[in-house]
Every structure is written in structure tokens, then in C-alpha cells.
Short mmCIF file of C-alpha atoms in Angstrom, two decimals:
data_model
loop_
_atom_site.label_atom_id
_atom_site.label_comp_id
_atom_site.label_asym_id
_atom_site.label_seq_id
_atom_site.Cartn_x
_atom_site.Cartn_y
_atom_site.Cartn_z
CA MET A 1 4.26 -38.62 43.67
CA ARG A 2 3.47 -42.34 43.30
CA ARG A 3 0.19 -41.78 45.16
CA HIS A 4 -0.90 -39.33 42.48
CA ALA A 5 0.55 -41.24 39.50
CA LEU A 6 -2.82 -41.79 37.82
CA PHE A 7 -3.65 -38.09 38.02
CA ILE A 8 -0.22 -37.09 36.71
CA GLY A 9 -0.53 -39.48 33.77
CA ALA A 10 -4.03 -38.23 32.90
CA PHE A 11 -2.86 -34.63 33.30
CA VAL A 12 0.03 -35.09 30.85
CA ILE A 13 -2.22 -36.77 28.26
CA LEU A 14 -4.86 -34.05 28.60
CA ALA A 15 -2.27 -31.27 28.35
CA ALA A 16 -0.93 -32.77 25.12
CA ALA A 17 -4.47 -33.11 23.76
CA HIS A 18 -5.29 -29.48 24.58
CA PHE A 19 -2.22 -28.16 22.81
CA VAL A 20 -2.98 -30.32 19.77
CA ILE A 21 -6.52 -28.91 19.67
CA LEU A 22 -5.10 -25.41 20.05
CA LEU A 23 -2.82 -25.80 17.03
CA THR A 24 -5.35 -27.56 14.82
CA SER A 25 -8.70 -25.91 15.53
CA GLN A 26 -8.16 -22.67 17.46
CA THR A 27 -6.32 -20.52 14.94
CA HIS A 28 -8.87 -17.69 14.75
CA VAL A 29 -10.73 -15.47 17.22
CA HIS A 30 -14.25 -14.15 17.61
CA SER A 31 -15.02 -10.58 18.65
CA ASP A 32 -14.51 -10.81 22.43
CA GLU A 33 -11.25 -12.71 22.05
CA ALA A 34 -10.01 -10.22 19.48
CA ILE A 35 -10.74 -7.30 21.81
CA ILE A 36 -8.71 -8.88 24.61
CA GLY A 37 -5.94 -9.66 22.13
CA LEU A 38 -5.90 -6.01 21.06
CA MET A 39 -5.78 -5.00 24.73
CA GLY A 40 -2.71 -7.19 25.17
CA LYS A 41 -1.11 -5.63 22.07
CA HIS A 42 -1.75 -2.12 23.39
CA ILE A 43 -0.29 -3.07 26.78
CA LEU A 44 2.82 -4.43 25.08
CA GLU A 45 3.17 -1.21 23.10
CA GLY A 46 2.64 0.90 26.22
CA ARG A 47 -0.36 2.63 24.69
CA TYR A 48 -2.95 1.78 27.35
CA PHE A 49 -3.22 -0.17 30.61
CA PRO A 50 -6.84 -1.28 31.15
CA PHE A 51 -8.57 -1.99 34.44
CA TYR A 52 -11.59 -3.70 32.85
CA MET A 53 -12.30 -5.06 29.39
CA TYR A 54 -12.52 -2.39 26.69
CA GLY A 55 -16.03 -0.98 26.44
CA GLN A 56 -17.14 -2.41 29.80
CA ALA A 57 -17.18 -1.34 33.42
CA TYR A 58 -16.86 -4.92 34.65
CA ASN A 59 -14.97 -8.18 33.96
CA ALA A 60 -11.51 -7.33 35.25
CA GLY A 61 -10.55 -10.92 34.41
CA ALA A 62 -10.45 -9.90 30.75
CA ALA A 63 -7.87 -7.23 31.56
CA TRP A 64 -5.83 -9.75 33.53
CA GLU A 65 -5.85 -12.10 30.55
CA ALA A 66 -4.69 -9.18 28.39
CA TYR A 67 -1.72 -8.50 30.70
CA LEU A 68 -0.80 -12.19 30.54
CA ALA A 69 -1.18 -12.11 26.77
CA ALA A 70 1.19 -9.11 26.60
CA ILE A 71 3.89 -11.28 28.20
CA SER A 72 3.19 -14.04 25.68
CA PHE A 73 3.26 -11.52 22.82
CA ALA A 74 6.63 -10.23 24.01
CA LEU A 75 8.05 -13.76 23.97
CA PHE A 76 6.38 -15.28 20.90
CA GLY A 77 4.96 -12.37 18.91
CA VAL A 78 1.41 -11.05 18.55
CA GLY A 79 -0.89 -13.74 17.23
CA VAL A 80 -3.83 -16.01 17.90
CA ILE A 81 -1.82 -19.00 19.13
CA SER A 82 0.28 -16.97 21.56
CA LEU A 83 -2.94 -15.37 22.83
CA LYS A 84 -4.87 -18.60 23.35
CA SER A 85 -1.90 -20.55 24.71
CA CYS A 86 -2.18 -18.42 27.86
CA ILE A 87 -5.71 -19.72 28.42
CA VAL A 88 -4.64 -23.32 27.84
CA VAL A 89 -1.97 -22.98 30.53
CA LEU A 90 -4.46 -21.41 32.95
CA SER A 91 -7.00 -24.15 32.23
CA LEU A 92 -4.43 -26.82 33.07
CA LEU A 93 -3.64 -25.00 36.30
CA CYS A 94 -7.38 -24.97 37.00
CA LEU A 95 -7.55 -28.74 36.48
CA PHE A 96 -4.75 -29.22 39.02
CA LEU A 97 -6.50 -26.95 41.54
CA PHE A 98 -9.78 -28.78 40.98
CA TYR A 99 -8.07 -32.07 41.83
CA ARG A 100 -6.63 -30.49 44.99
CA MET A 101 -10.09 -29.14 45.84
CA CYS A 102 -11.62 -32.62 45.60
CA LEU A 103 -8.86 -34.05 47.80
CA ALA A 104 -9.68 -31.40 50.41
CA LEU A 105 -13.36 -32.38 50.27
CA TYR A 106 -13.31 -36.14 49.74
CA ASP A 107 -10.87 -39.05 49.44
CA GLN A 108 -8.35 -39.60 46.66
CA ARG A 109 -10.42 -41.99 44.55
CA THR A 110 -13.37 -39.61 44.57
CA GLY A 111 -11.02 -36.78 43.65
CA LEU A 112 -9.59 -38.70 40.70
CA LEU A 113 -13.01 -39.75 39.38
CA ALA A 114 -14.36 -36.22 39.80
CA THR A 115 -11.35 -34.84 37.92
CA VAL A 116 -12.02 -37.24 35.03
CA ALA A 117 -15.64 -36.05 34.89
CA PHE A 118 -14.53 -32.42 35.04
CA ALA A 119 -11.78 -32.77 32.42
CA LEU A 120 -13.97 -34.60 29.91
CA GLY A 121 -17.17 -32.62 30.47
CA PRO A 122 -18.18 -31.03 27.14
CA THR A 123 -19.57 -27.87 28.78
CA LEU A 124 -16.19 -26.27 29.45
CA LEU A 125 -14.23 -27.96 26.66
CA LYS A 126 -14.13 -24.97 24.30
CA TRP A 127 -13.58 -22.66 27.26
CA HIS A 128 -10.13 -24.14 27.76
CA PHE A 129 -9.26 -21.99 24.73
CA GLN A 130 -11.69 -19.07 25.08
CA VAL A 131 -10.15 -15.67 25.81
CA ARG A 132 -13.15 -14.15 27.54
CA GLY A 133 -12.02 -13.16 31.05
CA TYR A 134 -13.36 -16.33 32.67
CA SER A 135 -10.09 -18.18 33.24
CA TRP A 136 -9.28 -16.32 36.46
CA TYR A 137 -12.87 -16.85 37.65
CA PHE A 138 -12.43 -20.58 37.07
CA LEU A 139 -9.22 -20.52 39.11
CA SER A 140 -10.92 -18.70 41.97
CA ILE A 141 -13.57 -21.39 42.48
CA PRO A 142 -11.29 -24.23 43.69
CA VAL A 143 -9.15 -21.75 45.66
CA LEU A 144 -12.19 -20.39 47.51
CA THR A 145 -13.57 -23.89 48.08
CA MET A 146 -10.26 -25.19 49.48
CA LEU A 147 -10.02 -22.24 51.86
CA PHE A 148 -13.63 -22.81 52.88
CA ALA A 149 -12.94 -26.50 53.57
CA SER A 150 -9.89 -25.61 55.65
CA ILE A 151 -11.84 -23.11 57.76
CA GLU A 152 -14.94 -25.29 58.07
CA SER A 153 -13.03 -28.35 59.24
CA ALA A 154 -11.18 -26.49 62.02
CA PRO A 155 -12.95 -25.92 65.37
CA ASP A 156 -10.95 -22.73 65.81
CA PRO A 157 -9.92 -21.42 62.34
CA LYS A 158 -6.59 -19.65 62.07
CA ARG A 159 -6.84 -15.92 61.48
CA LYS A 160 -4.33 -16.20 58.63
CA THR A 161 -6.63 -18.64 56.82
CA LEU A 162 -9.60 -16.34 57.40
CA LEU A 163 -7.60 -13.41 56.08
CA PHE A 164 -6.69 -15.31 52.90
CA PHE A 165 -10.31 -16.43 52.49
CA GLY A 166 -11.49 -12.83 52.68
CA LEU A 167 -8.73 -11.72 50.32
CA ALA A 168 -9.62 -14.41 47.79
CA SER A 169 -13.29 -13.42 48.05
CA GLY A 170 -12.54 -9.76 47.34
CA VAL A 171 -10.21 -10.49 44.44
CA SER A 172 -12.72 -12.96 42.94
CA ILE A 173 -15.50 -10.36 42.95
CA TRP A 174 -13.11 -7.84 41.39
CA CYS A 175 -12.22 -10.41 38.74
CA LEU A 176 -15.78 -11.30 37.73
CA GLU A 177 -18.94 -10.32 39.56
CA LEU A 178 -20.56 -13.68 38.74
CA ALA A 179 -18.74 -14.97 41.82
CA ILE A 180 -20.89 -12.92 44.24
CA PRO A 181 -23.65 -15.56 44.84
CA LEU A 182 -21.06 -18.31 45.28
CA ILE A 183 -19.02 -16.26 47.73
CA GLY A 184 -22.20 -15.31 49.59
CA ALA A 185 -23.08 -19.01 49.98
CA LEU A 186 -19.60 -19.84 51.31
CA TRP A 187 -19.76 -17.04 53.88
CA MET A 188 -23.30 -18.03 54.87
CA LEU A 189 -22.27 -21.63 55.54
CA LEU A 190 -19.32 -20.51 57.66
CA ILE A 191 -21.55 -18.19 59.69
CA LEU A 192 -24.24 -20.84 60.23
CA ARG A 193 -21.57 -23.30 61.36
CA ARG A 194 -20.07 -20.71 63.71
CA ARG A 195 -16.71 -20.71 62.00
CA LEU A 196 -17.17 -16.99 61.43
CA SER A 197 -18.11 -15.08 64.56
CA LEU A 198 -17.68 -11.65 66.08
CA ASN A 199 -14.35 -12.79 67.51
CA ASN A 200 -12.67 -13.72 64.22
CA ALA A 201 -14.74 -12.11 61.46
CA ALA A 202 -12.52 -9.00 61.46
CA ALA A 203 -9.70 -10.93 59.79
CA ALA A 204 -11.94 -12.21 56.99
CA LEU A 205 -13.57 -8.81 56.49
CA ALA A 206 -10.17 -7.10 56.40
CA GLY A 207 -9.06 -9.51 53.67
CA LEU A 208 -12.29 -8.88 51.75
CA VAL A 209 -11.79 -5.11 51.85
CA VAL A 210 -8.15 -5.38 50.79
CA GLY A 211 -8.99 -7.72 47.90
CA TYR A 212 -11.86 -5.54 46.69
CA ALA A 213 -10.09 -2.21 47.35
CA PRO A 214 -8.97 -1.70 43.70
CA THR A 215 -12.60 -1.91 42.58
CA ILE A 216 -13.65 0.57 45.26
CA ALA A 217 -10.95 2.97 44.10
CA PHE A 218 -12.00 2.55 40.46
CA ASN A 219 -15.63 3.33 41.29
CA VAL A 220 -14.72 6.43 43.26
CA ALA A 221 -12.53 7.67 40.40
CA HIS A 222 -14.99 6.81 37.58
CA HIS A 223 -18.39 8.00 38.86
CA PHE A 224 -19.28 4.58 40.31
CA SER A 225 -19.62 3.15 36.78
CA ASN A 226 -18.99 -0.44 37.86
CA TRP A 227 -21.58 -0.36 40.66
CA ARG A 228 -24.08 1.50 38.48
CA TYR A 229 -23.79 -1.23 35.86
CA LEU A 230 -24.24 -4.04 38.38
CA ILE A 231 -27.18 -2.47 40.19
CA ILE A 232 -29.00 -0.43 37.53
CA GLU A 233 -27.79 -0.99 33.97
CA ARG A 234 -27.10 -4.72 33.87
CA PRO A 235 -29.36 -6.54 31.36
CA GLY A 236 -31.67 -9.27 32.58
CA GLY A 237 -35.08 -9.65 34.11
CA GLY A 238 -34.03 -10.41 37.66
CA LEU A 239 -35.72 -13.41 39.30
CA SER A 240 -39.24 -12.45 38.18
CA SER A 241 -39.27 -15.21 35.55
CA LEU A 242 -39.23 -17.83 38.33
CA PHE A 243 -42.88 -17.11 38.95
CA HIS A 244 -43.73 -18.60 35.56
CA LEU A 245 -43.91 -22.39 35.32
CA SER A 246 -42.86 -22.25 31.67
CA THR A 247 -39.45 -20.96 32.81
CA PHE A 248 -38.69 -24.24 34.56
CA GLY A 249 -39.75 -26.28 31.54
CA ARG A 250 -37.56 -24.17 29.27
CA ILE A 251 -34.53 -24.45 31.53
CA LEU A 252 -34.78 -28.10 32.56
CA LEU A 253 -36.04 -29.63 29.31
CA ASP A 254 -34.54 -27.41 26.62
CA GLU A 255 -31.56 -25.43 27.91
CA MET A 256 -29.90 -27.84 30.33
CA PRO A 257 -29.37 -30.64 27.76
CA LYS A 258 -27.69 -28.00 25.58
CA PHE A 259 -25.71 -26.65 28.54
CA PHE A 260 -24.07 -30.05 29.08
CA GLY A 261 -23.00 -30.18 25.42
CA PRO A 262 -19.97 -28.44 23.88
CA ASP A 263 -21.78 -25.50 22.21
CA THR A 264 -21.65 -23.03 25.09
CA VAL A 265 -19.41 -20.28 23.68
CA LEU A 266 -22.03 -17.48 23.54
CA TRP A 267 -25.68 -18.49 23.27
CA TYR A 268 -27.36 -21.82 22.62
CA TYR A 269 -27.88 -23.22 19.13
CA PRO A 270 -31.33 -24.53 18.16
CA GLU A 271 -30.10 -28.14 18.02
CA THR A 272 -29.18 -30.22 21.07
CA PRO A 273 -26.08 -32.46 20.78
CA ALA A 274 -26.32 -36.07 21.90
CA SER A 275 -23.40 -35.56 24.28
CA GLY A 276 -25.51 -33.00 26.13
CA TYR A 277 -28.19 -35.58 26.87
CA VAL A 278 -25.55 -38.08 28.06
CA PHE A 279 -23.86 -35.74 30.53
CA TYR A 280 -27.17 -34.17 31.63
CA THR A 281 -28.52 -37.63 32.50
CA ILE A 282 -25.35 -38.50 34.43
CA THR A 283 -25.52 -35.21 36.30
CA LEU A 284 -29.18 -35.73 37.23
CA PHE A 285 -28.30 -39.14 38.68
CA ALA A 286 -25.37 -37.66 40.62
CA VAL A 287 -27.56 -34.89 42.05
CA GLY A 288 -30.32 -37.37 42.85
CA VAL A 289 -27.91 -39.63 44.74
CA ALA A 290 -26.64 -36.65 46.75
CA ILE A 291 -30.14 -35.38 47.54
CA TRP A 292 -31.61 -38.76 48.48
CA PRO A 293 -30.39 -38.95 52.13
CA PHE A 294 -31.78 -35.45 52.80
CA ALA A 295 -35.08 -36.26 51.07
CA ARG A 296 -35.46 -39.35 53.25
CA SER A 297 -34.63 -37.44 56.41
CA PRO A 298 -35.26 -33.68 56.04
CA SER A 299 -33.93 -33.06 59.55
CA LYS A 300 -30.46 -33.70 58.11
CA ILE A 301 -30.73 -30.44 56.19
CA ILE A 302 -30.81 -28.42 59.41
CA ARG A 303 -27.95 -30.43 60.85
CA ALA A 304 -25.93 -30.00 57.67
CA LEU A 305 -26.48 -26.25 57.78
CA ARG A 306 -25.25 -26.19 61.38
CA GLY A 307 -22.30 -28.40 60.47
CA ASP A 308 -23.02 -31.15 63.01
CA LEU A 309 -24.03 -33.89 60.59
CA PRO A 310 -22.28 -37.11 61.76
CA ASP A 311 -21.59 -38.32 58.22
CA HIS A 312 -18.73 -36.14 56.98
CA LEU A 313 -19.20 -37.17 53.34
CA GLN A 314 -22.90 -36.36 53.39
CA LYS A 315 -22.07 -32.93 54.73
CA ARG A 316 -19.69 -32.39 51.82
CA ASP A 317 -22.41 -33.53 49.41
CA PHE A 318 -24.73 -30.98 50.98
CA ASP A 319 -22.10 -28.26 50.53
CA MET A 320 -21.75 -29.15 46.85
CA LEU A 321 -25.52 -28.93 46.40
CA VAL A 322 -25.68 -25.53 48.09
CA LEU A 323 -22.81 -24.17 46.01
CA THR A 324 -24.39 -25.53 42.82
CA VAL A 325 -27.62 -23.68 43.62
CA ALA A 326 -25.65 -20.51 44.39
CA SER A 327 -23.86 -20.80 41.04
CA PHE A 328 -27.23 -21.18 39.33
CA VAL A 329 -28.54 -17.83 40.61
CA PRO A 330 -26.86 -15.67 37.89
CA TYR A 331 -28.28 -17.99 35.22
CA LEU A 332 -31.80 -17.43 36.54
CA THR A 333 -31.48 -13.65 36.29
CA MET A 334 -31.35 -13.78 32.47
CA PRO A 335 -34.60 -14.01 30.47
CA ALA A 336 -32.90 -16.33 27.95
CA GLY A 337 -30.22 -18.81 28.90
CA VAL A 338 -26.63 -17.62 28.82
CA PRO A 339 -24.47 -20.74 29.39
CA SER A 340 -21.52 -18.94 30.97
CA TYR A 341 -23.69 -17.72 33.85
CA PHE A 342 -23.83 -21.27 35.26
CA PHE A 343 -20.26 -22.40 34.64
CA GLY A 344 -19.44 -22.29 38.35
CA GLY A 345 -21.87 -25.17 38.83
CA CYS A 346 -19.72 -27.44 36.64
CA PHE A 347 -17.11 -27.65 39.39
CA PHE A 348 -19.49 -28.85 42.08
CA LEU A 349 -21.55 -31.09 39.81
CA SER A 350 -18.35 -32.81 38.70
CA ALA A 351 -17.45 -33.36 42.36
CA LEU A 352 -20.88 -34.94 42.94
CA THR A 353 -20.38 -37.12 39.86
CA GLY A 354 -17.06 -38.35 41.25
CA ARG A 355 -18.74 -39.01 44.59
CA MET A 356 -21.51 -41.03 42.90
CA LEU A 357 -18.95 -43.10 41.00
CA GLU A 358 -16.90 -43.77 44.13
CA ARG A 359 -19.99 -44.94 46.00
CA SER A 360 -20.87 -47.24 43.11
CA PHE A 361 -17.42 -48.83 43.01
CA SER A 362 -17.34 -49.18 46.81
CA SER A 363 -20.64 -51.08 46.89
CA SER A 364 -20.59 -54.67 48.07
CA THR A 365 -23.10 -55.72 45.41
CA VAL A 366 -22.48 -56.24 41.71
CA LEU A 367 -25.27 -54.10 40.22
CA PRO A 368 -24.08 -50.69 41.56
CA ARG A 369 -20.53 -51.49 40.48
CA LEU A 370 -21.70 -52.37 36.97
CA ALA A 371 -23.75 -49.17 36.87
CA GLY A 372 -20.71 -47.15 37.97
CA ALA A 373 -18.57 -48.79 35.29
CA GLY A 374 -21.22 -47.98 32.69
CA VAL A 375 -21.37 -44.32 33.76
CA LEU A 376 -17.58 -44.00 33.79
CA GLY A 377 -17.44 -45.64 30.36
CA ALA A 378 -20.05 -43.20 29.04
CA ILE A 379 -18.02 -40.25 30.39
CA LEU A 380 -14.82 -41.53 28.80
CA VAL A 381 -16.27 -42.48 25.41
CA THR A 382 -18.52 -39.41 25.04
CA GLY A 383 -15.97 -36.95 26.41
CA ILE A 384 -13.14 -38.21 24.21
CA ALA A 385 -15.41 -38.32 21.14
CA VAL A 386 -16.46 -34.70 21.69
CA MET A 387 -12.83 -33.67 22.19
CA ILE A 388 -11.82 -35.32 18.90
CA LYS A 389 -14.72 -33.67 17.07
CA VAL A 390 -13.85 -30.22 18.44
CA GLY A 391 -10.23 -30.74 17.42
CA GLN A 392 -11.32 -31.49 13.85
CA GLN A 393 -13.40 -28.31 13.44
CA ASN A 394 -11.33 -25.18 12.95
CA GLN A 395 -14.00 -22.49 13.23
CA ILE A 396 -15.24 -19.56 15.25
CA GLU A 397 -18.69 -19.33 16.79
CA THR A 398 -20.19 -15.88 16.63
CA LEU A 399 -23.39 -13.92 16.03
CA SER A 400 -24.96 -12.97 12.72
CA LEU A 401 -28.27 -11.47 11.66
CA CYS A 402 -31.03 -14.05 11.57
CA GLN A 403 -32.80 -14.58 8.28
CA ASN A 404 -35.92 -12.41 7.92
CA THR A 405 -35.46 -10.78 11.36
CA LYS A 406 -33.44 -8.04 12.99
CA ASN A 407 -32.29 -10.35 15.79
CA TYR A 408 -28.95 -12.13 16.07
CA CYS A 409 -28.45 -15.88 15.85
CA MET A 410 -25.50 -18.15 16.53
CA THR A 411 -23.44 -19.16 13.51
CA ARG A 412 -20.23 -21.06 12.78
CA ILE A 413 -17.60 -19.59 10.44
CA PRO A 414 -14.93 -22.09 9.25
CA GLY A 415 -11.33 -20.99 9.70
CA ALA A 416 -10.65 -21.71 6.03
CA ASP A 417 -13.25 -19.11 5.04
CA ILE A 418 -11.65 -16.49 7.30
CA GLU A 419 -8.20 -17.31 5.90
CA GLY A 420 -9.52 -16.97 2.35
CA VAL A 421 -10.88 -13.48 3.08
CA GLU A 422 -7.71 -12.35 4.85
CA GLN A 423 -5.51 -13.67 2.05
CA TYR A 424 -7.64 -11.87 -0.56
CA LEU A 425 -7.37 -8.58 1.35
CA ARG A 426 -3.59 -8.94 1.62
CA LEU A 427 -3.05 -9.88 -2.02
CA HIS A 428 -5.08 -6.92 -3.25
CA ASN A 429 -3.56 -4.47 -0.74
CA VAL A 430 -6.94 -3.61 0.75
CA THR A 431 -6.60 -1.37 3.81
CA SER A 432 -10.21 -0.22 4.33
CA VAL A 433 -12.89 -2.76 5.21
CA TRP A 434 -16.58 -2.31 5.98
CA THR A 435 -18.12 -5.30 7.73
CA THR A 436 -20.64 -6.35 10.38
CA ILE A 437 -20.04 -6.07 14.11
CA SER A 438 -18.95 -9.70 14.53
CA PHE A 439 -15.90 -9.24 12.28
CA VAL A 440 -14.65 -5.75 13.12
CA TYR A 441 -12.29 -6.72 15.93
CA PRO A 442 -11.25 -10.15 14.59
CA LEU A 443 -10.06 -8.46 11.38
CA LEU A 444 -8.32 -5.74 13.37
CA PHE A 445 -6.47 -8.20 15.61
CA GLU A 446 -5.58 -10.80 13.01
CA SER A 447 -4.28 -8.09 10.67
CA GLY A 448 -2.18 -6.53 13.42
CA GLU A 449 -4.30 -3.35 13.10
CA THR A 450 -3.02 -2.76 9.58
CA LEU A 451 -6.63 -2.65 8.38
CA ALA A 452 -9.07 0.16 9.08
CA VAL A 453 -12.33 -1.65 9.89
CA SER A 454 -15.81 -0.43 10.80
CA ASN A 455 -19.43 -1.56 10.87
CA ALA A 456 -20.84 1.98 10.71
CA ILE A 457 -22.46 1.47 7.28
CA PHE A 458 -24.51 -1.54 8.42
CA GLU A 459 -25.48 -0.67 12.00
CA TYR A 460 -24.66 1.57 14.93
CA PRO A 461 -20.86 1.61 15.25
CA HIS A 462 -19.61 -0.40 18.19
CA ARG A 463 -16.48 1.36 19.50
CA VAL A 464 -14.74 -0.14 22.50
CA TYR A 465 -11.35 1.53 22.20
CA PRO A 466 -10.61 4.05 24.97
CA GLN A 467 -10.20 7.67 23.86
CA LYS A 468 -6.42 7.44 24.17
CA ILE A 469 -6.33 4.83 21.41
CA PRO A 470 -7.07 6.51 18.04
CA TRP A 471 -9.71 4.85 15.89
CA ARG A 472 -9.02 4.57 12.14
CA GLU A 473 -12.19 4.83 10.11
CA PRO A 474 -12.07 3.07 6.71
CA SER A 475 -12.39 5.17 3.59
CA LEU A 476 -15.24 5.15 1.09
CA ASN A 477 -13.00 5.21 -1.97
CA PRO A 478 -13.21 2.52 -4.68
CA ASP A 479 -10.38 0.55 -3.08
CA ALA A 480 -12.43 -0.23 0.03
CA ALA A 481 -13.94 -3.70 0.48
CA PHE A 482 -17.09 -5.03 2.12
CA VAL A 483 -16.82 -8.30 4.08
CA ILE A 484 -20.18 -9.87 4.84
CA GLU A 485 -21.70 -13.29 5.41
CA THR A 486 -22.56 -14.98 2.14
CA ASP A 487 -26.17 -15.52 3.22
CA ALA A 488 -26.57 -12.11 4.90
CA PRO A 489 -30.19 -10.90 4.51
CA PHE A 490 -29.01 -7.47 3.35
CA ARG A 491 -26.56 -8.77 0.72
CA SER A 492 -28.74 -8.02 -2.32
CA LEU A 493 -29.43 -4.51 -1.02
CA LEU A 494 -25.69 -3.92 -0.52
CA GLU A 495 -24.88 -5.10 -4.04
CA THR A 496 -27.59 -2.81 -5.43
CA HIS A 497 -26.20 0.23 -3.61
CA CYS A 498 -22.65 -0.66 -4.69
CA ALA A 499 -23.78 -0.91 -8.31
CA GLN A 500 -25.34 2.55 -8.06
CA ALA A 501 -22.21 4.01 -6.44
CA PHE A 502 -19.72 2.26 -8.76
CA GLY A 503 -21.72 2.71 -11.93
CA THR A 504 -21.27 -0.99 -12.63
CA ALA A 505 -22.06 -4.30 -10.96
CA PRO A 506 -19.70 -4.96 -8.03
CA LEU A 507 -17.26 -7.83 -8.02
CA VAL A 508 -18.18 -10.50 -5.44
CA ARG A 509 -15.76 -13.16 -4.25
CA GLU A 510 -17.26 -15.91 -2.11
CA PHE A 511 -15.20 -17.78 0.47
CA GLY A 512 -17.66 -20.27 1.91
CA LYS A 513 -19.72 -18.49 4.54
CA LEU A 514 -18.01 -15.14 3.91
CA SER A 515 -17.98 -12.92 0.84
CA VAL A 516 -15.91 -9.93 -0.23
CA VAL A 517 -17.63 -7.21 -2.27
CA VAL A 518 -15.36 -4.78 -4.16
CA GLU A 519 -15.55 -2.48 -7.17
CA HIS A 520 -12.63 -4.09 -8.94
CA GLU A 521 -9.62 -6.32 -8.37
#
């Protein structure tokens, strides 16, 4: 315990900080979170037991979060805090597993420094509270990497370890298919280094089949809907965009600085936060330091692939680079950047950052040690500042119609505005609400499904409930309310139609970025 005292102290402080942020700035949900919360409520009530997220034939991790939320709801009641507290606990478990992963790859000081970089990195900060099905995926990454390190470091791997590695691979793919490139890279490295051969591969393959068996059964029973989505229906342009030089400029110069900032919940915002530039610069240096020995001597790449590189630490650096590239593959398949498709890379880039810092502090000269201290100081100051800022902003980040277009843009809705709308609906006994797609499920969940909510008037209705769960359509009587964004481009048209239907000008109550339109109070 004394050996890990610094980690334990940092872990306790971070856990306290996360729960403070949860209670002060995470009191509302956006659409995806609300859907998973409703899934958990339905599980608790025994109404439905999902295999995947409602409305999807993928992302089993969302269903797993819903089952965990059902336990929390049973203990603490159905609500936003009890829903998101599950994710906070899982994120803290992930931090512990990440530290153990770094100890399996490097020495203790590197592991501690890497954990600091990982814990304070803005990219995943808001995802410590996001109910999106990713928490189990995050847990799978250090587990898979630790099993890989155990197998790779043994001349004759134990069959039990191979079995667990295969099992973890299968379960990870079942959880979230984003793990496929990463798992493929891990298996490839083990094959190239002859840790997986015809003599022992059966154990790993058996584990893989057992772990993935539930998905196979689901596909057989549901017309192969999961596989059809992954192979045929999944949105994205494949890797064709890589043949355009402009793609690299967009990713490296525009999207990556935003990726290393805190605004990664759904899509990117137009602006780039300063913290993104800070952590992007640090990451580029860490990657450059790791690549440099292989750039100087390209023959080391072949030796690293075969696993006979004399320098053990350089081989681990090479592994982190390979796994980072593998994690980047899903990101490249999307025509426009989706931050969550590269989250796996945060684990390995943080490990490389810790490795760079350890090398700096171990240098016999003053300049590298000063540079390392400067980088560590930048991580601490910037990371803590971003954490404080996030804790001060109680809001949801969601999509709304862009001005003068039919596309969707990212927007922030303050929690106070949401509370004002919900309080107004309660005080006036409103039970039927017409709204836009971004607020259908948040209003359903936060009202405990006492409201009947739909977006059918404004756009094609987005129904994710399974057929066994009845859908309550709101009424069109004068007691119904319309909840829209205050600056919605169709607001004037809505008010005109309401005036024609009511025979008088509608009553509009503004609550910051949201407005309620009714016939009368």
C-alpha cells in the first residue's frame, strides 16, 4: 500500500472532485442519456429487458449501463443523479485499471505520471458522467492490454490466460463494435511475435467464441440485424477520404486540437478551446519522442513487430503507437469527425505521455528535466482549470437546427433553463408536450414518463421504444404545450400557426434558451 500511496491519494482527491462535479453540474440529461435512463426504469419495472440500446442493433454497453442503473434506481430512486453516479463509479474503476495497465507495461513512476495525464486529460472529462454505453468499452481497454502484456511477456503463455484474452475480446466486441480494430491489432502483434500459434490458438479462439456467443445468438434470432448494420447500413464513407490531402489537414489542424479539449460529447463546436491546443501539443511531443528511435533506425520496426527488440521499453512504446493507430481507424471511417470514435487512443497516448515525462525526469542533464517539469505543470494547471470550469457549468450539450439551414448544430442548454420549463409544466398541470427531437426523451425521463411527449409536428417522429412498451402520443387540445429553443428558426411560423388554431395570439414564456408556447395559462 505504501508503494502506491501517491496513486491512492490522487485517486481519493479525484473521486471527491468527480462526485462534486456530478452534484453541481450534471443534474440533467441529453437524449441518449435519457433513453438509457428510461431503459433502466423499464428494467426495474419488469417491462422490458434490452439486449442493445433502444432503437439500435448495436452498442450493448448501453444496455449494460441500463441494467446497472436499474440497481441504482432500486436503491436510490429513479433520477438523473442515481443514473449518472453509476458512470462515475465505473470511470473511477477505469482509472484504477489504467494505472494497473501502465504498471504491467512500464515502471511505477511512468505509471503514475501516465495516470495523472489520463485523469486530467480534458478529452474524456465529461465522459466520466456520460451515460452513452462507452463506460464498459473504456473498462475493456486496460483489461485487454494487461492480458496482452501478460501473454506477450511469457515465452510459453498459459492456456488459461489465452482463454481469458479471447473471452475479453469477444465480450468487448459484443459491448461496442468500436473495439474491433484495437482487438485485431492485439491479436496481430501476438501472432507476429509467435505467442499465438497453431498449438495454443484454440484456447484463445474458444474464449473469443464464448464471449461473442450472445451476439451470434441475437443475430440468428433477429435476422442478422446487428451484422447487417455493421457491414451494410452503418453511416460513414469508409476509408475513401484518406485519398484526399484535405482530409489530413482537416483532421490534424482543425479537429485534433478540438479533440484534446473538453467539448467532445457529440460533435465538435466551431470554436477550439485553448486547453485543446495545450494537450494536443503535449501529445505530439510524446508521440514524437516515441517515434524517434524507429525513425532513426527503421530496422527496429521489424524487430519490434517480431518482439525481439532488445530495449523492452522501446518495444512497449511501439505497442502503444500501434494500438493508437488501431484506435484511430474508426475515426477515419467517418466523413466528419466524431470524437468518440477515437477515445480508445486516449489510453495509449496518455501512456506515451507518462513515458515521455519519466524519460525527462530520469535525464542526467538539467534541460530535459526542466522541460518535463514544465509539461507536467501544464497538465496539472490546464487539467484542473478545465475541471473547475466544467464543474461550474450545469448544462447539457445537444443538437438543434442550425440557423437558416436544415442541418443540426451543437448547442448548450443551461440546466436552469430546463428546470424553468419543467417547473412551468408542473405548475400548470401540462401533460402533453410537443417539442423537437433533442428534448423528447429528456422530458420523458426527467418527468418520470408522466408527460406525453412527441416531435411528430416538427419532423419525422423518432420512436425508439420497443413494441412492448406503449407510446403515449400527446394531445392537440388547448392544454398542450410546445417546448422549443428560443432562437429556433421555425419559431415565428409556429406562433403564426398557433394563432390561427387558437383564434388569438399564443402565450410565450421564455426560459433562457428554451421557450414554452401555450394557448393560455
